[in-house]
JSON list of N, CA and C in Angstrom, two decimals:
[
{"chain": "O", "resi": 1, "resn": "GLY", "atom": "N", "xyz": [-30.66, 19.58, 31.96]},
{"chain": "O", "resi": 1, "resn": "GLY", "atom": "CA", "xyz": [-29.70, 20.62, 31.79]},
{"chain": "O", "resi": 1, "resn": "GLY", "atom": "C", "xyz": [-30.25, 21.96, 32.21]},
{"chain": "O", "resi": 2, "resn": "ARG", "atom": "N", "xyz": [-29.49, 22.95, 31.93]},
{"chain": "O", "resi": 2, "resn": "ARG", "atom": "CA", "xyz": [-29.80, 24.31, 32.35]},
{"chain": "O", "resi": 2, "resn": "ARG", "atom": "C", "xyz": [-31.13, 24.81, 31.78]},
{"chain": "O", "resi": 3, "resn": "THR", "atom": "N", "xyz": [-31.46, 24.44, 30.54]},
{"chain": "O", "resi": 3, "resn": "THR", "atom": "CA", "xyz": [-32.72, 24.92, 29.96]},
{"chain": "O", "resi": 3, "resn": "THR", "atom": "C", "xyz": [-33.92, 24.34, 30.69]},
{"chain": "O", "resi": 4, "resn": "VAL", "atom": "N", "xyz": [-33.83, 23.10, 31.11]},
{"chain": "O", "resi": 4, "resn": "VAL", "atom": "CA", "xyz": [-34.92, 22.47, 31.86]},
{"chain": "O", "resi": 4, "resn": "VAL", "atom": "C", "xyz": [-35.09, 23.17, 33.21]},
{"chain": "O", "resi": 5, "resn": "HIS", "atom": "N", "xyz": [-33.99, 23.48, 33.87]},
{"chain": "O", "resi": 5, "resn": "HIS", "atom": "CA", "xyz": [-34.05, 24.18, 35.16]},
{"chain": "O", "resi": 5, "resn": "HIS", "atom": "C", "xyz": [-34.74, 25.53, 34.99]},
{"chain": "O", "resi": 6, "resn": "SER", "atom": "N", "xyz": [-34.37, 26.27, 33.96]},
{"chain": "O", "resi": 6, "resn": "SER", "atom": "CA", "xyz": [-34.97, 27.58, 33.71]},
{"chain": "O", "resi": 6, "resn": "SER", "atom": "C", "xyz": [-36.44, 27.46, 33.37]},
{"chain": "O", "resi": 7, "resn": "LEU", "atom": "N", "xyz": [-36.80, 26.47, 32.58]},
{"chain": "O", "resi": 7, "resn": "LEU", "atom": "CA", "xyz": [-38.20, 26.27, 32.21]},
{"chain": "O", "resi": 7, "resn": "LEU", "atom": "C", "xyz": [-39.05, 25.94, 33.43]},
{"chain": "O", "resi": 8, "resn": "ILE", "atom": "N", "xyz": [-38.56, 25.08, 34.30]},
{"chain": "O", "resi": 8, "resn": "ILE", "atom": "CA", "xyz": [-39.29, 24.75, 35.53]},
{"chain": "O", "resi": 8, "resn": "ILE", "atom": "C", "xyz": [-39.47, 26.01, 36.37]},
{"chain": "O", "resi": 9, "resn": "ASN", "atom": "N", "xyz": [-38.41, 26.78, 36.55]},
{"chain": "O", "resi": 9, "resn": "ASN", "atom": "CA", "xyz": [-38.51, 28.02, 37.33]},
{"chain": "O", "resi": 9, "resn": "ASN", "atom": "C", "xyz": [-39.52, 29.00, 36.74]},
{"chain": "O", "resi": 10, "resn": "ALA", "atom": "N", "xyz": [-39.64, 29.04, 35.43]},
{"chain": "O", "resi": 10, "resn": "ALA", "atom": "CA", "xyz": [-40.62, 29.93, 34.79]},
{"chain": "O", "resi": 10, "resn": "ALA", "atom": "C", "xyz": [-42.04, 29.38, 34.90]},
{"chain": "O", "resi": 11, "resn": "MET", "atom": "N", "xyz": [-42.19, 28.10, 34.65]},
{"chain": "O", "resi": 11, "resn": "MET", "atom": "CA", "xyz": [-43.53, 27.49, 34.62]},
{"chain": "O", "resi": 11, "resn": "MET", "atom": "C", "xyz": [-44.21, 27.41, 35.98]},
{"chain": "O", "resi": 12, "resn": "VAL", "atom": "N", "xyz": [-43.45, 27.36, 37.07]},
{"chain": "O", "resi": 12, "resn": "VAL", "atom": "CA", "xyz": [-44.08, 27.27, 38.39]},
{"chain": "O", "resi": 12, "resn": "VAL", "atom": "C", "xyz": [-44.87, 28.53, 38.74]},
{"chain": "O", "resi": 13, "resn": "ARG", "atom": "N", "xyz": [-44.74, 29.56, 37.96]},
{"chain": "O", "resi": 13, "resn": "ARG", "atom": "CA", "xyz": [-45.48, 30.81, 38.20]},
{"chain": "O", "resi": 13, "resn": "ARG", "atom": "C", "xyz": [-46.92, 30.72, 37.73]},
{"chain": "O", "resi": 14, "resn": "TYR", "atom": "N", "xyz": [-47.24, 29.68, 36.96]},
{"chain": "O", "resi": 14, "resn": "TYR", "atom": "CA", "xyz": [-48.60, 29.50, 36.45]},
{"chain": "O", "resi": 14, "resn": "TYR", "atom": "C", "xyz": [-49.42, 28.67, 37.44]},
{"chain": "O", "resi": 15, "resn": "PRO", "atom": "N", "xyz": [-50.71, 28.98, 37.55]},
{"chain": "O", "resi": 15, "resn": "PRO", "atom": "CA", "xyz": [-51.56, 28.21, 38.48]},
{"chain": "O", "resi": 15, "resn": "PRO", "atom": "C", "xyz": [-51.84, 26.81, 37.95]},
{"chain": "O", "resi": 16, "resn": "ASN", "atom": "N", "xyz": [-52.08, 25.90, 38.85]},
{"chain": "O", "resi": 16, "resn": "ASN", "atom": "CA", "xyz": [-52.48, 24.53, 38.51]},
{"chain": "O", "resi": 16, "resn": "ASN", "atom": "C", "xyz": [-51.50, 23.80, 37.60]},
{"chain": "O", "resi": 17, "resn": "ILE", "atom": "N", "xyz": [-50.23, 24.08, 37.76]},
{"chain": "O", "resi": 17, "resn": "ILE", "atom": "CA", "xyz": [-49.21, 23.42, 36.94]},
{"chain": "O", "resi": 17, "resn": "ILE", "atom": "C", "xyz": [-48.88, 22.05, 37.52]},
{"chain": "O", "resi": 18, "resn": "HIS", "atom": "N", "xyz": [-48.62, 21.10, 36.65]},
{"chain": "O", "resi": 18, "resn": "HIS", "atom": "CA", "xyz": [-48.24, 19.74, 37.05]},
{"chain": "O", "resi": 18, "resn": "HIS", "atom": "C", "xyz": [-47.12, 19.30, 36.13]},
{"chain": "O", "resi": 19, "resn": "PHE", "atom": "N", "xyz": [-46.04, 18.82, 36.70]},
{"chain": "O", "resi": 19, "resn": "PHE", "atom": "CA", "xyz": [-44.90, 18.36, 35.92]},
{"chain": "O", "resi": 19, "resn": "PHE", "atom": "C", "xyz": [-44.81, 16.84, 35.96]},
{"chain": "O", "resi": 20, "resn": "ILE", "atom": "N", "xyz": [-44.56, 16.25, 34.81]},
{"chain": "O", "resi": 20, "resn": "ILE", "atom": "CA", "xyz": [-44.15, 14.85, 34.71]},
{"chain": "O", "resi": 20, "resn": "ILE", "atom": "C", "xyz": [-42.74, 14.90, 34.15]},
{"chain": "O", "resi": 21, "resn": "LEU", "atom": "N", "xyz": [-41.77, 14.66, 35.00]},
{"chain": "O", "resi": 21, "resn": "LEU", "atom": "CA", "xyz": [-40.36, 14.77, 34.63]},
{"chain": "O", "resi": 21, "resn": "LEU", "atom": "C", "xyz": [-39.85, 13.39, 34.26]},
{"chain": "O", "resi": 22, "resn": "ILE", "atom": "N", "xyz": [-39.57, 13.19, 32.99]},
{"chain": "O", "resi": 22, "resn": "ILE", "atom": "CA", "xyz": [-39.20, 11.88, 32.47]},
{"chain": "O", "resi": 22, "resn": "ILE", "atom": "C", "xyz": [-37.72, 11.88, 32.10]},
{"chain": "O", "resi": 23, "resn": "SER", "atom": "N", "xyz": [-36.97, 10.99, 32.73]},
{"chain": "O", "resi": 23, "resn": "SER", "atom": "CA", "xyz": [-35.54, 10.88, 32.43]},
{"chain": "O", "resi": 23, "resn": "SER", "atom": "C", "xyz": [-35.00, 9.61, 33.05]},
{"chain": "O", "resi": 24, "resn": "PRO", "atom": "N", "xyz": [-33.83, 9.16, 32.56]},
{"chain": "O", "resi": 24, "resn": "PRO", "atom": "CA", "xyz": [-33.15, 8.07, 33.26]},
{"chain": "O", "resi": 24, "resn": "PRO", "atom": "C", "xyz": [-32.79, 8.53, 34.67]},
{"chain": "O", "resi": 25, "resn": "ASP", "atom": "N", "xyz": [-32.65, 7.58, 35.57]},
{"chain": "O", "resi": 25, "resn": "ASP", "atom": "CA", "xyz": [-32.32, 7.92, 36.96]},
{"chain": "O", "resi": 25, "resn": "ASP", "atom": "C", "xyz": [-31.08, 8.79, 37.08]},
{"chain": "O", "resi": 26, "resn": "GLU", "atom": "N", "xyz": [-30.09, 8.53, 36.24]},
{"chain": "O", "resi": 26, "resn": "GLU", "atom": "CA", "xyz": [-28.82, 9.27, 36.30]},
{"chain": "O", "resi": 26, "resn": "GLU", "atom": "C", "xyz": [-28.96, 10.73, 35.89]},
{"chain": "O", "resi": 27, "resn": "LEU", "atom": "N", "xyz": [-30.05, 11.07, 35.23]},
{"chain": "O", "resi": 27, "resn": "LEU", "atom": "CA", "xyz": [-30.21, 12.42, 34.69]},
{"chain": "O", "resi": 27, "resn": "LEU", "atom": "C", "xyz": [-31.39, 13.17, 35.32]},
{"chain": "O", "resi": 28, "resn": "ARG", "atom": "N", "xyz": [-31.78, 12.80, 36.51]},
{"chain": "O", "resi": 28, "resn": "ARG", "atom": "CA", "xyz": [-32.88, 13.48, 37.20]},
{"chain": "O", "resi": 28, "resn": "ARG", "atom": "C", "xyz": [-32.50, 14.92, 37.53]},
{"chain": "O", "resi": 29, "resn": "ILE", "atom": "N", "xyz": [-33.51, 15.73, 37.82]},
{"chain": "O", "resi": 29, "resn": "ILE", "atom": "CA", "xyz": [-33.22, 17.11, 38.21]},
{"chain": "O", "resi": 29, "resn": "ILE", "atom": "C", "xyz": [-32.46, 17.10, 39.53]},
{"chain": "O", "resi": 30, "resn": "PRO", "atom": "N", "xyz": [-31.66, 18.13, 39.76]},
{"chain": "O", "resi": 30, "resn": "PRO", "atom": "CA", "xyz": [-30.88, 18.16, 41.00]},
{"chain": "O", "resi": 30, "resn": "PRO", "atom": "C", "xyz": [-31.77, 18.30, 42.24]},
{"chain": "O", "resi": 31, "resn": "ASP", "atom": "N", "xyz": [-31.25, 17.83, 43.35]},
{"chain": "O", "resi": 31, "resn": "ASP", "atom": "CA", "xyz": [-31.98, 17.87, 44.62]},
{"chain": "O", "resi": 31, "resn": "ASP", "atom": "C", "xyz": [-32.43, 19.28, 44.98]},
{"chain": "O", "resi": 32, "resn": "TYR", "atom": "N", "xyz": [-31.55, 20.27, 44.77]},
{"chain": "O", "resi": 32, "resn": "TYR", "atom": "CA", "xyz": [-31.91, 21.64, 45.16]},
{"chain": "O", "resi": 32, "resn": "TYR", "atom": "C", "xyz": [-33.13, 22.13, 44.39]},
{"chain": "O", "resi": 33, "resn": "LEU", "atom": "N", "xyz": [-33.23, 21.80, 43.10]},
{"chain": "O", "resi": 33, "resn": "LEU", "atom": "CA", "xyz": [-34.36, 22.24, 42.28]},
{"chain": "O", "resi": 33, "resn": "LEU", "atom": "C", "xyz": [-35.64, 21.53, 42.72]},
{"chain": "O", "resi": 34, "resn": "ARG", "atom": "N", "xyz": [-35.53, 20.25, 42.94]},
{"chain": "O", "resi": 34, "resn": "ARG", "atom": "CA", "xyz": [-36.67, 19.47, 43.42]},
{"chain": "O", "resi": 34, "resn": "ARG", "atom": "C", "xyz": [-37.19, 20.03, 44.74]},
{"chain": "O", "resi": 35, "resn": "GLN", "atom": "N", "xyz": [-36.28, 20.26, 45.69]},
{"chain": "O", "resi": 35, "resn": "GLN", "atom": "CA", "xyz": [-36.70, 20.70, 47.03]},
{"chain": "O", "resi": 35, "resn": "GLN", "atom": "C", "xyz": [-37.12, 22.17, 47.05]},
{"chain": "O", "resi": 36, "resn": "GLU", "atom": "N", "xyz": [-36.25, 23.05, 46.59]},
{"chain": "O", "resi": 36, "resn": "GLU", "atom": "CA", "xyz": [-36.49, 24.49, 46.74]},
{"chain": "O", "resi": 36, "resn": "GLU", "atom": "C", "xyz": [-37.58, 25.03, 45.82]},
{"chain": "O", "resi": 37, "resn": "VAL", "atom": "N", "xyz": [-37.74, 24.45, 44.65]},
{"chain": "O", "resi": 37, "resn": "VAL", "atom": "CA", "xyz": [-38.72, 24.98, 43.70]},
{"chain": "O", "resi": 37, "resn": "VAL", "atom": "C", "xyz": [-40.01, 24.15, 43.72]},
{"chain": "O", "resi": 38, "resn": "LEU", "atom": "N", "xyz": [-39.90, 22.85, 43.59]},
{"chain": "O", "resi": 38, "resn": "LEU", "atom": "CA", "xyz": [-41.10, 22.03, 43.47]},
{"chain": "O", "resi": 38, "resn": "LEU", "atom": "C", "xyz": [-41.72, 21.69, 44.83]},
{"chain": "O", "resi": 39, "resn": "VAL", "atom": "N", "xyz": [-40.95, 21.09, 45.72]},
{"chain": "O", "resi": 39, "resn": "VAL", "atom": "CA", "xyz": [-41.50, 20.67, 47.02]},
{"chain": "O", "resi": 39, "resn": "VAL", "atom": "C", "xyz": [-41.87, 21.90, 47.86]},
{"chain": "O", "resi": 40, "resn": "ASP", "atom": "N", "xyz": [-40.93, 22.81, 48.05]},
{"chain": "O", "resi": 40, "resn": "ASP", "atom": "CA", "xyz": [-41.20, 24.00, 48.87]},
{"chain": "O", "resi": 40, "resn": "ASP", "atom": "C", "xyz": [-42.28, 24.89, 48.25]},
{"chain": "O", "resi": 41, "resn": "GLY", "atom": "N", "xyz": [-42.40, 24.86, 46.93]},
{"chain": "O", "resi": 41, "resn": "GLY", "atom": "CA", "xyz": [-43.43, 25.64, 46.24]},
{"chain": "O", "resi": 41, "resn": "GLY", "atom": "C", "xyz": [-44.76, 24.92, 46.14]},
{"chain": "O", "resi": 42, "resn": "ASN", "atom": "N", "xyz": [-44.83, 23.72, 46.72]},
{"chain": "O", "resi": 42, "resn": "ASN", "atom": "CA", "xyz": [-46.05, 22.91, 46.70]},
{"chain": "O", "resi": 42, "resn": "ASN", "atom": "C", "xyz": [-46.55, 22.66, 45.27]},
{"chain": "O", "resi": 43, "resn": "ILE", "atom": "N", "xyz": [-45.61, 22.37, 44.38]},
{"chain": "O", "resi": 43, "resn": "ILE", "atom": "CA", "xyz": [-45.91, 22.10, 42.98]},
{"chain": "O", "resi": 43, "resn": "ILE", "atom": "C", "xyz": [-46.10, 20.60, 42.80]},
{"chain": "O", "resi": 44, "resn": "ASP", "atom": "N", "xyz": [-47.17, 20.23, 42.10]},
{"chain": "O", "resi": 44, "resn": "ASP", "atom": "CA", "xyz": [-47.47, 18.83, 41.84]},
{"chain": "O", "resi": 44, "resn": "ASP", "atom": "C", "xyz": [-46.51, 18.30, 40.77]},
{"chain": "O", "resi": 45, "resn": "PHE", "atom": "N", "xyz": [-45.78, 17.23, 41.07]},
{"chain": "O", "resi": 45, "resn": "PHE", "atom": "CA", "xyz": [-44.86, 16.66, 40.09]},
{"chain": "O", "resi": 45, "resn": "PHE", "atom": "C", "xyz": [-44.62, 15.19, 40.39]},
{"chain": "O", "resi": 46, "resn": "ILE", "atom": "N", "xyz": [-44.22, 14.48, 39.36]},
{"chain": "O", "resi": 46, "resn": "ILE", "atom": "CA", "xyz": [-43.72, 13.11, 39.51]},
{"chain": "O", "resi": 46, "resn": "ILE", "atom": "C", "xyz": [-42.46, 13.00, 38.67]},
{"chain": "O", "resi": 47, "resn": "GLU", "atom": "N", "xyz": [-41.60, 12.10, 39.07]},
{"chain": "O", "resi": 47, "resn": "GLU", "atom": "CA", "xyz": [-40.39, 11.78, 38.30]},
{"chain": "O", "resi": 47, "resn": "GLU", "atom": "C", "xyz": [-40.47, 10.32, 37.91]},
{"chain": "O", "resi": 48, "resn": "THR", "atom": "N", "xyz": [-40.17, 10.05, 36.66]},
{"chain": "O", "resi": 48, "resn": "THR", "atom": "CA", "xyz": [-40.28, 8.69, 36.14]},
{"chain": "O", "resi": 48, "resn": "THR", "atom": "C", "xyz": [-39.30, 8.50, 34.98]},
{"chain": "O", "resi": 49, "resn": "ASN", "atom": "N", "xyz": [-39.13, 7.27, 34.58]},
{"chain": "O", "resi": 49, "resn": "ASN", "atom": "CA", "xyz": [-38.36, 6.98, 33.37]},
{"chain": "O", "resi": 49, "resn": "ASN", "atom": "C", "xyz": [-39.25, 6.31, 32.32]},
{"chain": "O", "resi": 50, "resn": "GLU", "atom": "N", "xyz": [-40.56, 6.35, 32.51]},
{"chain": "O", "resi": 50, "resn": "GLU", "atom": "CA", "xyz": [-41.51, 5.65, 31.64]},
{"chain": "O", "resi": 50, "resn": "GLU", "atom": "C", "xyz": [-42.19, 6.60, 30.65]},
{"chain": "O", "resi": 51, "resn": "LEU", "atom": "N", "xyz": [-41.51, 6.93, 29.58]},
{"chain": "O", "resi": 51, "resn": "LEU", "atom": "CA", "xyz": [-42.04, 7.84, 28.57]},
{"chain": "O", "resi": 51, "resn": "LEU", "atom": "C", "xyz": [-43.34, 7.33, 27.97]},
{"chain": "O", "resi": 52, "resn": "GLU", "atom": "N", "xyz": [-43.38, 6.08, 27.56]},
{"chain": "O", "resi": 52, "resn": "GLU", "atom": "CA", "xyz": [-44.56, 5.54, 26.89]},
{"chain": "O", "resi": 52, "resn": "GLU", "atom": "C", "xyz": [-45.79, 5.58, 27.80]},
{"chain": "O", "resi": 53, "resn": "LYS", "atom": "N", "xyz": [-45.61, 5.31, 29.06]},
{"chain": "O", "resi": 53, "resn": "LYS", "atom": "CA", "xyz": [-46.72, 5.29, 30.01]},
{"chain": "O", "resi": 53, "resn": "LYS", "atom": "C", "xyz": [-47.34, 6.69, 30.18]},
{"chain": "O", "resi": 54, "resn": "TYR", "atom": "N", "xyz": [-46.50, 7.71, 30.24]},
{"chain": "O", "resi": 54, "resn": "TYR", "atom": "CA", "xyz": [-46.99, 9.05, 30.54]},
{"chain": "O", "resi": 54, "resn": "TYR", "atom": "C", "xyz": [-47.25, 9.93, 29.32]},
{"chain": "O", "resi": 55, "resn": "MET", "atom": "N", "xyz": [-46.81, 9.51, 28.16]},
{"chain": "O", "resi": 55, "resn": "MET", "atom": "CA", "xyz": [-46.99, 10.30, 26.94]},
{"chain": "O", "resi": 55, "resn": "MET", "atom": "C", "xyz": [-48.46, 10.72, 26.73]},
{"chain": "O", "resi": 56, "resn": "PRO", "atom": "N", "xyz": [-49.43, 9.84, 26.89]},
{"chain": "O", "resi": 56, "resn": "PRO", "atom": "CA", "xyz": [-50.83, 10.25, 26.68]},
{"chain": "O", "resi": 56, "resn": "PRO", "atom": "C", "xyz": [-51.33, 11.31, 27.67]},
{"chain": "O", "resi": 57, "resn": "LYS", "atom": "N", "xyz": [-50.65, 11.49, 28.77]},
{"chain": "O", "resi": 57, "resn": "LYS", "atom": "CA", "xyz": [-51.08, 12.45, 29.79]},
{"chain": "O", "resi": 57, "resn": "LYS", "atom": "C", "xyz": [-50.48, 13.84, 29.61]},
{"chain": "O", "resi": 58, "resn": "LEU", "atom": "N", "xyz": [-49.60, 14.00, 28.62]},
{"chain": "O", "resi": 58, "resn": "LEU", "atom": "CA", "xyz": [-48.87, 15.25, 28.45]},
{"chain": "O", "resi": 58, "resn": "LEU", "atom": "C", "xyz": [-49.65, 16.26, 27.60]},
{"chain": "O", "resi": 59, "resn": "ASP", "atom": "N", "xyz": [-49.62, 17.51, 28.03]},
{"chain": "O", "resi": 59, "resn": "ASP", "atom": "CA", "xyz": [-50.10, 18.61, 27.19]},
{"chain": "O", "resi": 59, "resn": "ASP", "atom": "C", "xyz": [-48.95, 19.19, 26.38]},
{"chain": "O", "resi": 60, "resn": "ILE", "atom": "N", "xyz": [-47.78, 19.19, 26.98]},
{"chain": "O", "resi": 60, "resn": "ILE", "atom": "CA", "xyz": [-46.56, 19.71, 26.34]},
{"chain": "O", "resi": 60, "resn": "ILE", "atom": "C", "xyz": [-45.44, 18.71, 26.59]},
{"chain": "O", "resi": 61, "resn": "LEU", "atom": "N", "xyz": [-44.68, 18.42, 25.56]},
{"chain": "O", "resi": 61, "resn": "LEU", "atom": "CA", "xyz": [-43.49, 17.58, 25.70]},
{"chain": "O", "resi": 61, "resn": "LEU", "atom": "C", "xyz": [-42.28, 18.43, 25.34]},
{"chain": "O", "resi": 62, "resn": "TYR", "atom": "N", "xyz": [-41.36, 18.56, 26.28]},
{"chain": "O", "resi": 62, "resn": "TYR", "atom": "CA", "xyz": [-40.13, 19.32, 26.05]},
{"chain": "O", "resi": 62, "resn": "TYR", "atom": "C", "xyz": [-38.98, 18.34, 26.19]},
{"chain": "O", "resi": 63, "resn": "MET", "atom": "N", "xyz": [-38.23, 18.17, 25.12]},
{"chain": "O", "resi": 63, "resn": "MET", "atom": "CA", "xyz": [-37.13, 17.20, 25.12]},
{"chain": "O", "resi": 63, "resn": "MET", "atom": "C", "xyz": [-35.81, 17.91, 24.87]},
{"chain": "O", "resi": 64, "resn": "THR", "atom": "N", "xyz": [-34.77, 17.39, 25.51]},
{"chain": "O", "resi": 64, "resn": "THR", "atom": "CA", "xyz": [-33.43, 17.89, 25.26]},
{"chain": "O", "resi": 64, "resn": "THR", "atom": "C", "xyz": [-32.55, 16.70, 24.87]},
{"chain": "O", "resi": 65, "resn": "ARG", "atom": "N", "xyz": [-31.46, 16.98, 24.22]},
{"chain": "O", "resi": 65, "resn": "ARG", "atom": "CA", "xyz": [-30.56, 15.91, 23.84]},
{"chain": "O", "resi": 65, "resn": "ARG", "atom": "C", "xyz": [-29.76, 15.45, 25.05]},
{"chain": "O", "resi": 66, "resn": "VAL", "atom": "N", "xyz": [-29.34, 14.21, 25.03]},
{"chain": "O", "resi": 66, "resn": "VAL", "atom": "CA", "xyz": [-28.44, 13.71, 26.06]},
{"chain": "O", "resi": 66, "resn": "VAL", "atom": "C", "xyz": [-27.07, 14.30, 25.77]},
{"chain": "O", "resi": 67, "resn": "GLN", "atom": "N", "xyz": [-26.49, 14.95, 26.73]},
{"chain": "O", "resi": 67, "resn": "GLN", "atom": "CA", "xyz": [-25.23, 15.66, 26.53]},
{"chain": "O", "resi": 67, "resn": "GLN", "atom": "C", "xyz": [-24.05, 14.73, 26.80]},
{"chain": "O", "resi": 68, "resn": "ARG", "atom": "N", "xyz": [-23.41, 14.32, 25.73]},
{"chain": "O", "resi": 68, "resn": "ARG", "atom": "CA", "xyz": [-22.28, 13.39, 25.81]},
{"chain": "O", "resi": 68, "resn": "ARG", "atom": "C", "xyz": [-21.19, 13.90, 26.76]},
{"chain": "O", "resi": 69, "resn": "GLU", "atom": "N", "xyz": [-20.98, 15.21, 26.77]},
{"chain": "O", "resi": 69, "resn": "GLU", "atom": "CA", "xyz": [-19.91, 15.78, 27.59]},
{"chain": "O", "resi": 69, "resn": "GLU", "atom": "C", "xyz": [-20.16, 15.65, 29.09]},
{"chain": "O", "resi": 70, "resn": "ARG", "atom": "N", "xyz": [-21.36, 15.28, 29.48]},
{"chain": "O", "resi": 70, "resn": "ARG", "atom": "CA", "xyz": [-21.68, 15.11, 30.90]},
{"chain": "O", "resi": 70, "resn": "ARG", "atom": "C", "xyz": [-21.34, 13.71, 31.43]},
{"chain": "O", "resi": 71, "resn": "PHE", "atom": "N", "xyz": [-20.93, 12.83, 30.53]},
{"chain": "O", "resi": 71, "resn": "PHE", "atom": "CA", "xyz": [-20.60, 11.46, 30.93]},
{"chain": "O", "resi": 71, "resn": "PHE", "atom": "C", "xyz": [-19.10, 11.26, 30.93]},
{"chain": "O", "resi": 72, "resn": "PHE", "atom": "N", "xyz": [-18.65, 10.43, 31.86]},
{"chain": "O", "resi": 72, "resn": "PHE", "atom": "CA", "xyz": [-17.21, 10.18, 31.99]},
{"chain": "O", "resi": 72, "resn": "PHE", "atom": "C", "xyz": [-16.72, 9.15, 30.98]},
{"chain": "O", "resi": 73, "resn": "ASN", "atom": "N", "xyz": [-17.60, 8.28, 30.52]},
{"chain": "O", "resi": 73, "resn": "ASN", "atom": "CA", "xyz": [-17.17, 7.29, 29.54]},
{"chain": "O", "resi": 73, "resn": "ASN", "atom": "C", "xyz": [-18.28, 7.02, 28.53]},
{"chain": "O", "resi": 74, "resn": "GLU", "atom": "N", "xyz": [-17.88, 6.48, 27.40]},
{"chain": "O", "resi": 74, "resn": "GLU", "atom": "CA", "xyz": [-18.79, 6.22, 26.28]},
{"chain": "O", "resi": 74, "resn": "GLU", "atom": "C", "xyz": [-19.87, 5.20, 26.66]},
{"chain": "O", "resi": 75, "resn": "GLU", "atom": "N", "xyz": [-19.52, 4.23, 27.46]},
{"chain": "O", "resi": 75, "resn": "GLU", "atom": "CA", "xyz": [-20.47, 3.17, 27.85]},
{"chain": "O", "resi": 75, "resn": "GLU", "atom": "C", "xyz": [-21.68, 3.75, 28.59]},
{"chain": "O", "resi": 76, "resn": "ASP", "atom": "N", "xyz": [-21.45, 4.66, 29.52]},
{"chain": "O", "resi": 76, "resn": "ASP", "atom": "CA", "xyz": [-22.55, 5.29, 30.25]},
{"chain": "O", "resi": 76, "resn": "ASP", "atom": "C", "xyz": [-23.41, 6.14, 29.32]},
{"chain": "O", "resi": 77, "resn": "TYR", "atom": "N", "xyz": [-22.78, 6.84, 28.38]},
{"chain": "O", "resi": 77, "resn": "TYR", "atom": "CA", "xyz": [-23.51, 7.68, 27.43]},
{"chain": "O", "resi": 77, "resn": "TYR", "atom": "C", "xyz": [-24.44, 6.83, 26.56]},
{"chain": "O", "resi": 78, "resn": "ILE", "atom": "N", "xyz": [-23.95, 5.72, 26.07]},
{"chain": "O", "resi": 78, "resn": "ILE", "atom": "CA", "xyz": [-24.74, 4.86, 25.18]},
{"chain": "O", "resi": 78, "resn": "ILE", "atom": "C", "xyz": [-25.90, 4.22, 25.92]},
{"chain": "O", "resi": 79, "resn": "ARG", "atom": "N", "xyz": [-25.68, 3.88, 27.16]},
{"chain": "O", "resi": 79, "resn": "ARG", "atom": "CA", "xyz": [-26.72, 3.24, 27.97]},
{"chain": "O", "resi": 79, "resn": "ARG", "atom": "C", "xyz": [-27.87, 4.20, 28.15]}
]
């Protein structure tokens, strides 16, 4: 969501930053943010859906709720 986008934009100003972006495939960061901020800014990052695998590697964990209003039907939200 918007808070994650703002946080990424703020954090890329720090040296030696590395992002592990964990989310379901359907909720990945938008292409423009990935390209214009991370790729073009030469920021080290990975995208994954494996929370358990990457949890030990995190210095900071920032979590947001899944926003029900972003889904078209209840089945997709529950999944």
